[in-house]
Short mmCIF file of C-alpha atoms in Angstrom, two decimals:
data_model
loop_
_atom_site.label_atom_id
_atom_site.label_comp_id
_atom_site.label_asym_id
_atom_site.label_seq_id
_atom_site.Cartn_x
_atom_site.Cartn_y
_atom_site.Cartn_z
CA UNK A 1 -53.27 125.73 85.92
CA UNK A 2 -49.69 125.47 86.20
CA UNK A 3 -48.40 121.48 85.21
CA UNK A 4 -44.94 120.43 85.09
CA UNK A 5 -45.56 117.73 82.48
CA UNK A 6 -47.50 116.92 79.29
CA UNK A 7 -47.73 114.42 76.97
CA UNK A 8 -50.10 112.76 73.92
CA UNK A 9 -50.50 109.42 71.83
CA UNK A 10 -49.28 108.95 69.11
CA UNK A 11 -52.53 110.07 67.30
CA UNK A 12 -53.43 112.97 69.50
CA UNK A 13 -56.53 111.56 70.58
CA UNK A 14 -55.37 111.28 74.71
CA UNK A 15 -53.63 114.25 76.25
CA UNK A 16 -52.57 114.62 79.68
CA UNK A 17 -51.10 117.50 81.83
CA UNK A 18 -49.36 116.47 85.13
CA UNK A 19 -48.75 118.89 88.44
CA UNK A 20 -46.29 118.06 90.13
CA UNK A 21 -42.81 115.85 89.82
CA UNK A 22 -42.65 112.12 89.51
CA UNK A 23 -41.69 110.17 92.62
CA UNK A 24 -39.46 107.90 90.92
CA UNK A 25 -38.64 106.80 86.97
CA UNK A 26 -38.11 103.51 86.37
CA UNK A 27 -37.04 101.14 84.11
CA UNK A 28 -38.35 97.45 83.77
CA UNK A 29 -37.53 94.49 81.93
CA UNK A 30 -40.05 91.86 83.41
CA UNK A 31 -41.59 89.73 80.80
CA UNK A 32 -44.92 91.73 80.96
CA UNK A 33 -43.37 95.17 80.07
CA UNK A 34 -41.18 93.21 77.28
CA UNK A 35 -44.72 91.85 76.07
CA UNK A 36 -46.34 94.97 76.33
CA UNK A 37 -43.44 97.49 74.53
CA UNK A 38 -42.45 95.18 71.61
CA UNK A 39 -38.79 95.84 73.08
CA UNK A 40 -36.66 94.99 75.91
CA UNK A 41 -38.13 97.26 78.75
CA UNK A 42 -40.20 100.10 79.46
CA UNK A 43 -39.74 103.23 80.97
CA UNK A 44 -42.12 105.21 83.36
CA UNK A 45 -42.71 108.17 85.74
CA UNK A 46 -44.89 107.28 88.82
CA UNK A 47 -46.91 109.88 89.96
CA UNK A 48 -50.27 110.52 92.55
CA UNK A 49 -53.02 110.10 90.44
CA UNK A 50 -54.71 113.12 91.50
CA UNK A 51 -52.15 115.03 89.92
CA UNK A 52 -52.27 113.59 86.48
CA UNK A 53 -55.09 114.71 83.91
CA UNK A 54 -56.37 113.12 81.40
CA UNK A 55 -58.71 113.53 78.21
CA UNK A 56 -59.68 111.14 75.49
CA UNK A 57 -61.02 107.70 74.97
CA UNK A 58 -58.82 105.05 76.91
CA UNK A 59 -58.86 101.31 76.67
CA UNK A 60 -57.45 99.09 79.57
CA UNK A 61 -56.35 95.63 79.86
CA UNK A 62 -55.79 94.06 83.89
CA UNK A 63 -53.45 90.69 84.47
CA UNK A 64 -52.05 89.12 87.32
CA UNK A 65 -47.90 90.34 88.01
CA UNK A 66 -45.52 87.69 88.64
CA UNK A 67 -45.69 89.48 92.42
CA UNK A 68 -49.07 88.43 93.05
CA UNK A 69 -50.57 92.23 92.33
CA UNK A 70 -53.29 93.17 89.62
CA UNK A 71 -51.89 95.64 87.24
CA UNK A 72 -54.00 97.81 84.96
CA UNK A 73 -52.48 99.00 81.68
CA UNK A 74 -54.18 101.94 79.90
CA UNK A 75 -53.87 102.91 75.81
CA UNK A 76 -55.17 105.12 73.47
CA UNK A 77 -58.59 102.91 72.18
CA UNK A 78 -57.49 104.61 68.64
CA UNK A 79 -53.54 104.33 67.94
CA UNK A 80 -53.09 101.57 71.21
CA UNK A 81 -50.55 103.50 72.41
CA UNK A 82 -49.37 102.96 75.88
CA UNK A 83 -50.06 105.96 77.89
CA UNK A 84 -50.13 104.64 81.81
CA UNK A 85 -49.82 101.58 83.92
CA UNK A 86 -51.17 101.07 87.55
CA UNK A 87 -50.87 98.49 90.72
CA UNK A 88 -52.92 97.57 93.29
CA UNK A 89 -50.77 97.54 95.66
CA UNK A 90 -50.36 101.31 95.06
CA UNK A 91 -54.37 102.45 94.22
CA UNK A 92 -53.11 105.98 94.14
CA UNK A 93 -50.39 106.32 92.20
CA UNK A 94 -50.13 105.88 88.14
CA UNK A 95 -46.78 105.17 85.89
CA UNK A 96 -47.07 107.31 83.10
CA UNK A 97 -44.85 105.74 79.95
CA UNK A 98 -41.77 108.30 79.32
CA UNK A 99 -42.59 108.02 75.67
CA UNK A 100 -45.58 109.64 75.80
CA UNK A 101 -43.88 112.66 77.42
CA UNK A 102 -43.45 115.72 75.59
CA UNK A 103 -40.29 116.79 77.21
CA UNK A 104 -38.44 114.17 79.48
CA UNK A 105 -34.95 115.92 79.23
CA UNK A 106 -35.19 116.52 82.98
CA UNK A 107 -35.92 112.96 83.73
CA UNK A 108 -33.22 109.49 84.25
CA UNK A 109 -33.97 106.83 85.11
CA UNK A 110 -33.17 106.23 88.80
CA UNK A 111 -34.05 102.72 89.10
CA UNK A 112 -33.99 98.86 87.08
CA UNK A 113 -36.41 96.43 88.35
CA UNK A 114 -36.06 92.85 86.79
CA UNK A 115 -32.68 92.78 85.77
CA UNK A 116 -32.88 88.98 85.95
CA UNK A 117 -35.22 89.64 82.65
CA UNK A 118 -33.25 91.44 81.14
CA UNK A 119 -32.65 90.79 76.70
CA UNK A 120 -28.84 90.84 76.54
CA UNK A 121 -28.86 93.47 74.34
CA UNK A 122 -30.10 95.58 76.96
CA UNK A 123 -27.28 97.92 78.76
CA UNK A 124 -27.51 100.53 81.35
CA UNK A 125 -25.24 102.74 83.10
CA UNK A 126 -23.40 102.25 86.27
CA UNK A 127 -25.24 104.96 88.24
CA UNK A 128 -28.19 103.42 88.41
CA UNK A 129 -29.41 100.61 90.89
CA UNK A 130 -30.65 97.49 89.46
CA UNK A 131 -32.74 94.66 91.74
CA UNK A 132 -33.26 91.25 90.14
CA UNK A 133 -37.15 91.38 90.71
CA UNK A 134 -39.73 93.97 92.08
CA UNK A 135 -37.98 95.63 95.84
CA UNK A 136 -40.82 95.42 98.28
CA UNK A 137 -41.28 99.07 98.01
CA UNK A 138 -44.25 101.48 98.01
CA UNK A 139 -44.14 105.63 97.52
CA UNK A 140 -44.23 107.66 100.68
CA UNK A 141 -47.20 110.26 100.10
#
């Protein structure tokens, strides 16, 4: 099987091969992702689902978003790293954290969501567009 992306956790325990090119990356600074990273943001690559493959033992917790959607966020049950996030307004896709990633030199980030979050020690370039919350916007398959 040909894959275009890997990554792992930190302690090797989850591994996952993906076939095929994000649809977007994004960056996000809502209070959630702040919670979740320990930092000012996080960074992910959405993909289909069925093109992402996983192995080891995960561990999930589900909340209520700010935008009325139930998101799903997925670790390693050993090391708690972050490895994927998920909405339900978009059952088939799955953000897979760009720290995770093996090689991401081929990735930017194309797009801020909750600037109006965002720690002022946070900076980003420019070339990328910012919106102050989450755009009503969901991946064309």
């Amino acid at each position: 099987m040909s894959y275009k992306y890997s990554g792992k956790c930190l302690c090797g325990n989850i591994t996952y091969v993906v076939d095929s090119q994000p649809i977007i990356v994004a960056q996000c600074h809502c209070t959630e992702c702040q919670r979740l990273s320990g930092t000012g943001h996080s960074v992910g690559a959405m993909f289909l689902a069925c093109t992402v493959t996983l192995s080891g033992k995960l561990s999930e917790f589900k909340y209520s978003s700010s935008q009325g959607s139930e998101v799903t966020k997925v670790f390693c049950a050993n090391c708690g790293s972050p490895i994927y996030g998920k909405n339900s307004r978009m059952p088939d896709h799955l953000t897979l954290t760009l720290g995770t990633m093996e090689d991401t030199s081929k990735l930017n980030v194309e797009v801020v969501i909750f600037e109006r979050d965002k720690q002022h020690w946070e900076q980003f370039g420019q070339e990328v567009v910012a919106f102050a919350t989450q755009p009503d916007w969901k991946p064309e398959d």
